[in-house]
Short mmCIF file of C-alpha atoms in Angstrom, two decimals:
data_model
loop_
_atom_site.label_atom_id
_atom_site.label_comp_id
_atom_site.label_asym_id
_atom_site.label_seq_id
_atom_site.Cartn_x
_atom_site.Cartn_y
_atom_site.Cartn_z
CA PHE A 134 -51.17 -35.29 7.02
CA LEU A 135 -48.96 -32.20 6.48
CA LEU A 136 -45.88 -34.27 7.16
CA SER A 137 -46.91 -36.88 4.60
CA LEU A 138 -47.65 -34.09 2.10
CA LYS A 139 -44.18 -32.62 2.71
CA LEU A 140 -42.61 -36.04 2.27
CA GLU A 141 -44.62 -36.63 -0.88
CA ASN A 142 -43.51 -33.31 -2.36
CA LYS A 143 -39.93 -34.02 -1.39
CA THR A 144 -40.17 -37.45 -3.06
CA LYS A 145 -41.90 -35.88 -6.03
CA GLY A 146 -39.09 -33.38 -6.54
CA LYS A 147 -36.48 -36.07 -6.12
CA LEU A 148 -38.10 -38.48 -8.56
CA GLN A 149 -38.97 -35.87 -11.16
CA LYS A 150 -35.36 -34.65 -11.20
CA GLN A 151 -34.05 -38.09 -11.94
CA ILE A 152 -35.73 -38.73 -15.29
CA CYS A 153 -32.96 -39.50 -17.74
CA GLN A 154 -33.56 -37.53 -20.93
CA VAL A 155 -31.20 -39.70 -23.01
CA ALA A 156 -33.20 -42.83 -22.16
CA LEU A 157 -36.55 -41.07 -22.57
CA ASP A 158 -35.61 -39.74 -26.03
CA HIS A 159 -34.47 -43.21 -27.08
CA PHE A 160 -37.67 -44.87 -25.84
CA GLU A 161 -39.81 -42.11 -27.36
CA LYS A 162 -38.42 -42.85 -30.80
CA GLN A 163 -38.57 -46.65 -30.55
CA TYR A 164 -41.89 -47.11 -28.75
CA THR A 165 -43.85 -44.54 -30.74
CA THR A 166 -43.06 -46.77 -33.72
CA GLU A 167 -43.66 -50.10 -31.96
CA LEU A 168 -46.66 -49.30 -29.73
CA GLY A 169 -48.31 -46.47 -31.66
CA GLU A 170 -50.95 -44.59 -29.67
CA ALA A 171 -50.52 -46.85 -26.61
CA TRP A 172 -47.05 -45.40 -25.92
CA ALA A 173 -48.32 -42.00 -24.68
CA SER A 174 -50.28 -43.47 -21.74
CA VAL A 175 -47.51 -45.99 -20.96
CA ARG A 176 -44.95 -43.16 -20.92
CA ASP A 177 -47.13 -41.16 -18.50
CA VAL A 178 -47.03 -44.03 -16.01
CA LEU A 179 -43.35 -44.93 -16.43
CA THR A 180 -42.18 -41.32 -15.95
CA TYR A 181 -44.38 -40.64 -12.91
CA PRO A 182 -43.43 -42.98 -10.03
CA LEU A 183 -46.06 -41.48 -7.71
CA CYS A 184 -48.71 -43.44 -9.63
CA TRP A 185 -46.82 -46.76 -9.40
CA GLN A 186 -48.45 -49.63 -7.52
CA TYR A 187 -46.98 -52.53 -5.59
CA ALA A 188 -48.46 -55.97 -5.04
CA ILE A 189 -48.07 -57.95 -1.82
CA LEU A 190 -47.23 -61.62 -2.27
CA LEU A 191 -47.91 -63.45 1.00
CA ASN A 192 -45.38 -65.98 2.26
CA LYS A 193 -47.15 -69.27 3.03
CA PHE A 194 -44.15 -70.31 5.16
CA SER A 195 -44.83 -67.44 7.56
CA PRO A 196 -48.63 -67.08 7.51
CA SER A 197 -50.35 -64.18 9.26
CA ALA A 198 -54.14 -63.92 9.48
CA GLU A 199 -53.65 -60.48 11.01
CA LEU A 200 -51.78 -59.29 7.91
CA GLU A 201 -54.57 -60.47 5.60
CA ASN A 202 -57.14 -58.63 7.72
CA THR A 203 -55.02 -55.45 7.67
CA LEU A 204 -54.73 -55.61 3.89
CA ARG A 205 -58.48 -56.01 3.44
CA VAL A 206 -59.14 -53.07 5.78
CA LYS A 207 -56.71 -50.98 3.73
CA GLY A 208 -58.64 -51.73 0.55
CA TYR A 209 -56.49 -54.52 -0.89
CA HIS A 210 -58.08 -57.42 -2.79
CA PRO A 211 -56.75 -60.66 -4.34
CA ALA A 212 -54.84 -59.92 -7.56
CA PHE A 213 -55.78 -63.13 -9.35
CA PRO A 214 -59.24 -64.70 -9.75
CA GLY A 215 -59.80 -68.35 -8.83
CA SER A 216 -61.03 -69.02 -12.37
CA LEU A 217 -57.48 -69.01 -13.77
CA PRO A 218 -56.26 -72.23 -15.48
CA TYR A 219 -53.60 -72.48 -12.74
CA LEU A 220 -53.86 -70.81 -9.33
CA PRO A 221 -52.80 -72.92 -6.34
CA ALA A 222 -54.74 -72.20 -3.12
CA SER A 223 -51.43 -71.50 -1.35
CA PHE A 224 -50.60 -68.68 -3.78
CA LYS A 225 -51.95 -65.42 -2.32
CA CYS A 226 -51.27 -61.98 -3.71
CA TYR A 227 -53.04 -58.71 -2.83
CA ILE A 228 -53.29 -55.44 -4.73
CA ARG A 229 -55.29 -52.23 -4.70
CA ARG A 230 -56.06 -49.69 -7.38
CA THR A 231 -54.54 -46.73 -5.56
CA PRO A 232 -50.81 -46.06 -5.90
CA GLY A 233 -48.37 -46.39 -3.03
CA ARG A 234 -46.22 -48.93 -1.32
CA PHE A 235 -46.94 -51.06 1.74
CA PRO A 236 -44.00 -50.83 4.21
CA ALA A 237 -41.21 -53.28 3.34
CA GLN A 238 -39.88 -55.76 5.89
CA LYS A 239 -36.17 -55.77 6.72
CA HIS A 240 -34.06 -58.90 6.37
CA GLN A 241 -33.53 -60.48 9.80
CA ALA A 242 -31.34 -63.55 10.17
CA GLY A 243 -33.37 -66.52 11.38
CA LYS A 244 -36.74 -64.81 10.87
CA LEU A 245 -38.91 -65.32 7.81
CA LYS A 246 -40.60 -62.38 6.13
CA GLU A 247 -44.40 -62.46 5.87
CA TYR A 248 -44.65 -60.90 2.41
CA TYR A 249 -42.77 -59.79 -0.70
CA LEU A 250 -43.44 -56.45 -2.43
CA LEU A 251 -43.30 -56.61 -6.22
CA ASN A 252 -44.83 -55.60 -9.53
CA ALA A 253 -47.91 -57.85 -9.88
CA ALA A 254 -47.13 -58.46 -13.57
CA SER A 255 -43.92 -60.25 -12.59
CA LEU A 256 -46.04 -63.09 -11.18
CA LEU A 257 -47.59 -63.87 -14.58
CA PRO A 258 -44.53 -65.85 -15.81
CA VAL A 259 -44.78 -68.03 -12.66
CA LEU A 260 -48.51 -68.66 -13.20
CA ALA A 261 -47.84 -69.42 -16.89
CA LEU A 262 -45.18 -72.00 -15.93
CA GLU A 263 -47.75 -74.05 -13.93
CA VAL A 264 -45.27 -75.84 -11.64
CA LYS A 265 -46.64 -78.98 -9.93
CA ASP A 266 -45.38 -80.79 -6.82
CA GLY A 267 -42.42 -83.06 -7.50
CA GLU A 268 -41.40 -81.48 -10.82
CA ASP A 269 -37.76 -80.55 -11.41
CA VAL A 270 -37.53 -76.82 -12.01
CA LEU A 271 -34.80 -74.48 -13.23
CA ASP A 272 -34.94 -70.71 -12.72
CA LEU A 273 -32.16 -69.78 -15.14
CA CYS A 274 -31.68 -66.07 -14.30
CA ALA A 275 -33.11 -66.07 -10.79
CA ALA A 276 -31.98 -62.87 -9.02
CA PRO A 277 -33.30 -60.98 -7.15
CA GLY A 278 -35.43 -64.04 -6.32
CA GLY A 279 -39.06 -62.85 -6.44
CA LYS A 280 -40.08 -65.42 -9.06
CA SER A 281 -38.23 -68.21 -7.21
CA VAL A 282 -40.10 -67.34 -4.00
CA ALA A 283 -43.39 -67.14 -5.95
CA THR A 284 -42.75 -70.56 -7.51
CA LEU A 285 -42.34 -72.08 -4.04
CA GLN A 286 -45.65 -70.52 -2.96
CA CYS A 287 -47.26 -72.60 -5.74
CA ALA A 288 -45.70 -76.03 -5.33
CA TYR A 289 -42.88 -78.13 -3.85
CA PRO A 290 -40.53 -78.98 -6.74
CA GLY A 291 -38.62 -82.28 -6.70
CA GLN A 292 -35.42 -80.33 -7.24
CA PHE A 293 -35.31 -76.57 -7.58
CA HIS A 294 -32.26 -75.08 -9.25
CA CYS A 295 -31.89 -71.29 -8.97
CA ASN A 296 -29.09 -69.89 -11.09
CA GLU A 297 -27.61 -66.39 -11.21
CA TYR A 298 -24.39 -65.65 -13.06
CA ASP A 299 -23.73 -62.16 -11.67
CA ASP A 300 -21.84 -62.22 -8.36
CA LEU A 301 -23.62 -59.36 -6.60
CA ARG A 302 -27.06 -60.45 -7.81
CA SER A 303 -26.31 -64.02 -6.72
CA ARG A 304 -25.72 -62.81 -3.14
CA TRP A 305 -29.00 -60.89 -3.34
CA LEU A 306 -30.76 -64.06 -4.52
CA LYS A 307 -29.38 -66.10 -1.59
CA GLN A 308 -30.55 -63.46 0.89
CA THR A 309 -34.04 -63.40 -0.65
CA ILE A 310 -34.32 -67.19 -0.37
CA GLU A 311 -33.11 -67.09 3.27
CA SER A 312 -35.69 -64.38 4.04
CA PHE A 313 -38.67 -66.36 2.73
CA ILE A 314 -37.95 -70.09 2.75
CA PRO A 315 -37.62 -72.24 5.90
CA ASP A 316 -34.52 -74.34 6.57
CA PRO A 317 -35.62 -77.86 5.62
CA LEU A 318 -36.80 -76.58 2.24
CA ILE A 319 -33.74 -74.37 1.64
CA ASN A 320 -31.65 -77.55 1.67
CA LEU A 321 -33.56 -78.77 -1.38
CA ILE A 322 -32.78 -75.61 -3.36
CA MET A 323 -29.59 -75.54 -5.37
CA VAL A 324 -28.21 -72.05 -5.94
CA SER A 325 -25.51 -71.79 -8.62
CA LYS A 326 -23.50 -69.08 -10.40
CA LEU A 327 -23.18 -70.76 -13.79
CA ASP A 328 -23.20 -69.01 -17.14
CA GLY A 329 -26.82 -69.57 -18.21
CA ARG A 330 -25.71 -70.07 -21.82
CA GLN A 331 -23.83 -73.23 -20.77
CA ILE A 332 -26.40 -74.84 -18.44
CA GLY A 333 -28.06 -76.74 -21.30
CA ASP A 334 -24.77 -78.50 -22.11
CA LEU A 335 -23.89 -79.06 -18.44
CA LYS A 336 -27.35 -80.34 -17.44
CA PRO A 337 -29.07 -81.70 -20.54
CA GLU A 338 -32.72 -82.78 -20.30
CA LEU A 339 -32.82 -82.54 -16.51
CA TYR A 340 -35.85 -80.31 -15.93
CA ASP A 341 -39.62 -80.47 -16.38
CA LYS A 342 -40.04 -76.69 -16.23
CA VAL A 343 -37.62 -73.85 -16.98
CA LEU A 344 -38.13 -70.15 -16.36
CA VAL A 345 -35.96 -67.75 -18.36
CA ASP A 346 -36.54 -64.32 -16.84
CA ALA A 347 -33.88 -62.89 -19.10
CA PRO A 348 -31.54 -59.94 -18.57
CA CYS A 349 -33.18 -57.13 -20.55
CA SER A 350 -33.35 -53.39 -20.94
CA ASN A 351 -35.39 -52.61 -17.84
CA ASP A 352 -37.54 -49.73 -19.10
CA ARG A 353 -38.69 -48.58 -15.64
CA SER A 354 -35.28 -48.31 -14.02
CA TRP A 355 -33.43 -47.09 -17.13
CA LEU A 356 -35.68 -44.03 -17.27
CA PHE A 357 -34.23 -43.01 -13.91
CA SER A 358 -30.53 -43.59 -14.60
CA SER A 359 -28.84 -40.86 -12.57
CA ASP A 360 -25.64 -41.16 -14.59
CA ILE A 361 -25.90 -39.99 -18.23
CA GLN A 362 -22.76 -41.91 -19.23
CA GLN A 363 -24.14 -45.12 -17.73
CA ALA A 364 -27.46 -44.56 -19.54
CA THR A 365 -25.72 -43.93 -22.86
CA LEU A 366 -23.59 -47.07 -22.42
CA ARG A 367 -26.71 -49.12 -21.56
CA LEU A 368 -28.43 -47.92 -24.72
CA ILE A 369 -25.41 -48.90 -26.83
CA GLN A 370 -25.19 -52.34 -25.16
CA ARG A 371 -28.95 -52.78 -25.61
CA LYS A 372 -28.35 -53.95 -29.19
CA LYS A 373 -26.44 -56.98 -27.87
CA LEU A 374 -29.22 -58.19 -25.55
CA PRO A 375 -31.33 -60.12 -28.12
CA SER A 376 -28.31 -62.28 -28.98
CA LEU A 377 -27.73 -63.09 -25.27
CA GLN A 378 -31.46 -63.78 -24.75
CA PHE A 379 -31.50 -66.13 -27.74
CA GLN A 380 -28.48 -68.04 -26.39
CA LEU A 381 -30.07 -68.34 -22.94
CA LEU A 382 -33.26 -69.69 -24.49
CA ARG A 383 -31.37 -72.23 -26.59
CA SER A 384 -29.54 -73.39 -23.46
CA ALA A 385 -32.84 -73.63 -21.55
CA ILE A 386 -34.36 -75.80 -24.30
CA LYS A 387 -31.40 -78.21 -24.04
CA ALA A 388 -31.90 -78.38 -20.26
CA LEU A 389 -35.61 -79.27 -20.70
CA ARG A 390 -36.89 -82.82 -20.83
CA THR A 391 -39.05 -83.80 -23.79
CA GLY A 392 -42.60 -82.73 -22.98
CA GLY A 393 -41.34 -80.05 -20.61
CA SER A 394 -42.41 -76.39 -20.68
CA LEU A 395 -40.46 -73.17 -20.78
CA VAL A 396 -41.56 -69.62 -19.99
CA TYR A 397 -39.56 -66.65 -21.27
CA SER A 398 -40.11 -63.23 -19.70
CA THR A 399 -38.63 -59.73 -19.72
CA CYS A 400 -39.58 -56.39 -18.15
CA THR A 401 -39.10 -54.39 -21.36
CA LEU A 402 -41.51 -53.23 -24.08
CA SER A 403 -38.85 -53.79 -26.74
CA LYS A 404 -40.01 -55.98 -29.64
CA ALA A 405 -36.38 -56.89 -30.45
CA GLU A 406 -36.03 -58.47 -26.98
CA ASN A 407 -39.49 -60.00 -26.89
CA SER A 408 -41.41 -61.32 -29.94
CA ASP A 409 -38.36 -61.19 -32.21
CA VAL A 410 -36.32 -63.44 -29.89
CA ILE A 411 -39.18 -65.94 -29.53
CA ASN A 412 -39.82 -65.98 -33.30
CA LEU A 413 -36.14 -66.63 -33.92
CA ILE A 414 -36.23 -69.58 -31.49
CA LEU A 415 -39.39 -71.00 -33.09
CA ASN A 416 -37.85 -70.68 -36.54
CA SER A 417 -34.49 -72.20 -35.61
CA CYS A 418 -35.43 -74.95 -33.12
CA SER A 419 -37.61 -77.64 -34.67
CA ASN A 420 -38.17 -79.36 -31.30
CA VAL A 421 -40.17 -76.54 -29.65
CA MET A 422 -43.69 -75.37 -30.23
CA PRO A 423 -45.69 -72.39 -28.90
CA VAL A 424 -48.20 -72.90 -26.07
CA ASP A 425 -51.45 -70.91 -26.01
CA ILE A 426 -51.66 -68.66 -22.89
CA THR A 427 -54.74 -66.65 -23.91
CA GLU A 428 -56.90 -68.27 -21.18
CA MET A 429 -54.58 -66.94 -18.48
CA ALA A 430 -54.54 -63.50 -20.12
CA LYS A 431 -58.34 -63.45 -20.31
CA GLY A 432 -58.58 -64.50 -16.67
CA VAL A 433 -56.48 -61.55 -15.43
CA SER A 434 -57.73 -58.90 -17.88
CA GLN A 435 -59.63 -57.13 -15.06
CA GLU A 436 -56.35 -56.12 -13.45
CA PHE A 437 -53.88 -56.01 -16.36
CA THR A 438 -53.81 -54.15 -19.67
CA PHE A 439 -52.32 -56.07 -22.61
CA LEU A 440 -50.98 -54.93 -25.96
CA SER A 441 -53.43 -56.08 -28.63
CA GLY A 442 -52.35 -58.02 -31.71
CA MET A 443 -50.00 -60.43 -29.92
CA GLN A 444 -49.85 -64.13 -30.82
CA GLN A 445 -51.55 -66.78 -28.67
CA HIS A 446 -48.34 -67.92 -26.98
CA GLU A 447 -47.29 -64.43 -25.81
CA LEU A 448 -48.55 -61.35 -23.97
CA LEU A 449 -47.21 -57.91 -23.14
CA VAL A 450 -48.49 -56.07 -20.06
CA LEU A 451 -48.73 -52.31 -20.60
CA PRO A 452 -48.76 -50.05 -17.53
CA GLU A 453 -51.67 -47.62 -17.29
CA LYS A 454 -52.95 -45.40 -14.46
CA GLY A 455 -54.86 -47.44 -11.87
CA ARG A 456 -53.31 -50.61 -13.36
CA ALA A 457 -49.69 -49.54 -13.35
CA TRP A 458 -48.31 -53.10 -13.70
CA GLY A 459 -45.59 -54.01 -16.18
CA PRO A 460 -43.99 -53.72 -18.60
CA MET A 461 -43.86 -57.52 -18.63
CA TYR A 462 -43.52 -59.78 -21.65
CA VAL A 463 -44.39 -63.47 -21.23
CA ALA A 464 -44.13 -66.28 -23.79
CA LYS A 465 -44.57 -70.02 -23.31
CA LEU A 466 -43.02 -72.89 -25.28
CA LYS A 467 -43.05 -76.68 -25.07
CA LYS A 468 -40.30 -79.13 -26.02
CA MET A 469 -41.43 -81.90 -28.32
#
């Protein structure tokens, strides 16, 4: 117990020291305006990693009854209720209210991992996409691969195209897929390093479902930038992100078949990168319409806190103590 207390204090000191004041000041100004009173409690969670929680997504390709028993004994429970509009039986994720992280598993060549540790809110885009067996699916900005792995827990796509433009992140994506997906299925997954803005022109109307988990200003990690110069540069470049996100979405719409669905997600609270981008798409693309996702939001409201006043086709998960998931923005569109 004393050892864990020492370690906790050591971690505490380490994490507290790393808060980046430049990023915090920037967020303080922006999010006080955008979120109002909600920002204070969100800020308390984001700046205090000791209250962060981690979900455990089980890997159906490496099932372990023993692991499920261990999780239950440790106070974990299923993250998502069976009453959701879409929740495949093979999709199993466990969470608990108390903070802390279950031990991670190391990558071992030739051996599949039993579970993936992640922020539970990052599974909402996958559940919103509602992938069915045999559908052709594109994960446009796929690294590090958590959402790709989660998609394969739900269904067996006809073809599954995972794309990641960044070289380093693309290697990370490949390793994630190797760690979780067995050989025969890996052969059906196409991993590419294309510029996501060009995929729509290169592969027009090829997919039934497209996930655009867009590059964004990652509020959680930016608050702990250890390099002030890097943080300052990020905040300057932040202004360019909505334009990139818009271009990625336009490309994704081109890649979609008529009748196909698209989910857009980010891990930022920023309105400019969330609702504003989606509104711009809805106003400029006459062939897409919003899809109501309020049933899904209602179904998970026990475990997630949402910003009120959002439109029916979008939601924004706000982290709070005991439900420290998010930030995660999710919006769903359909091509007509």
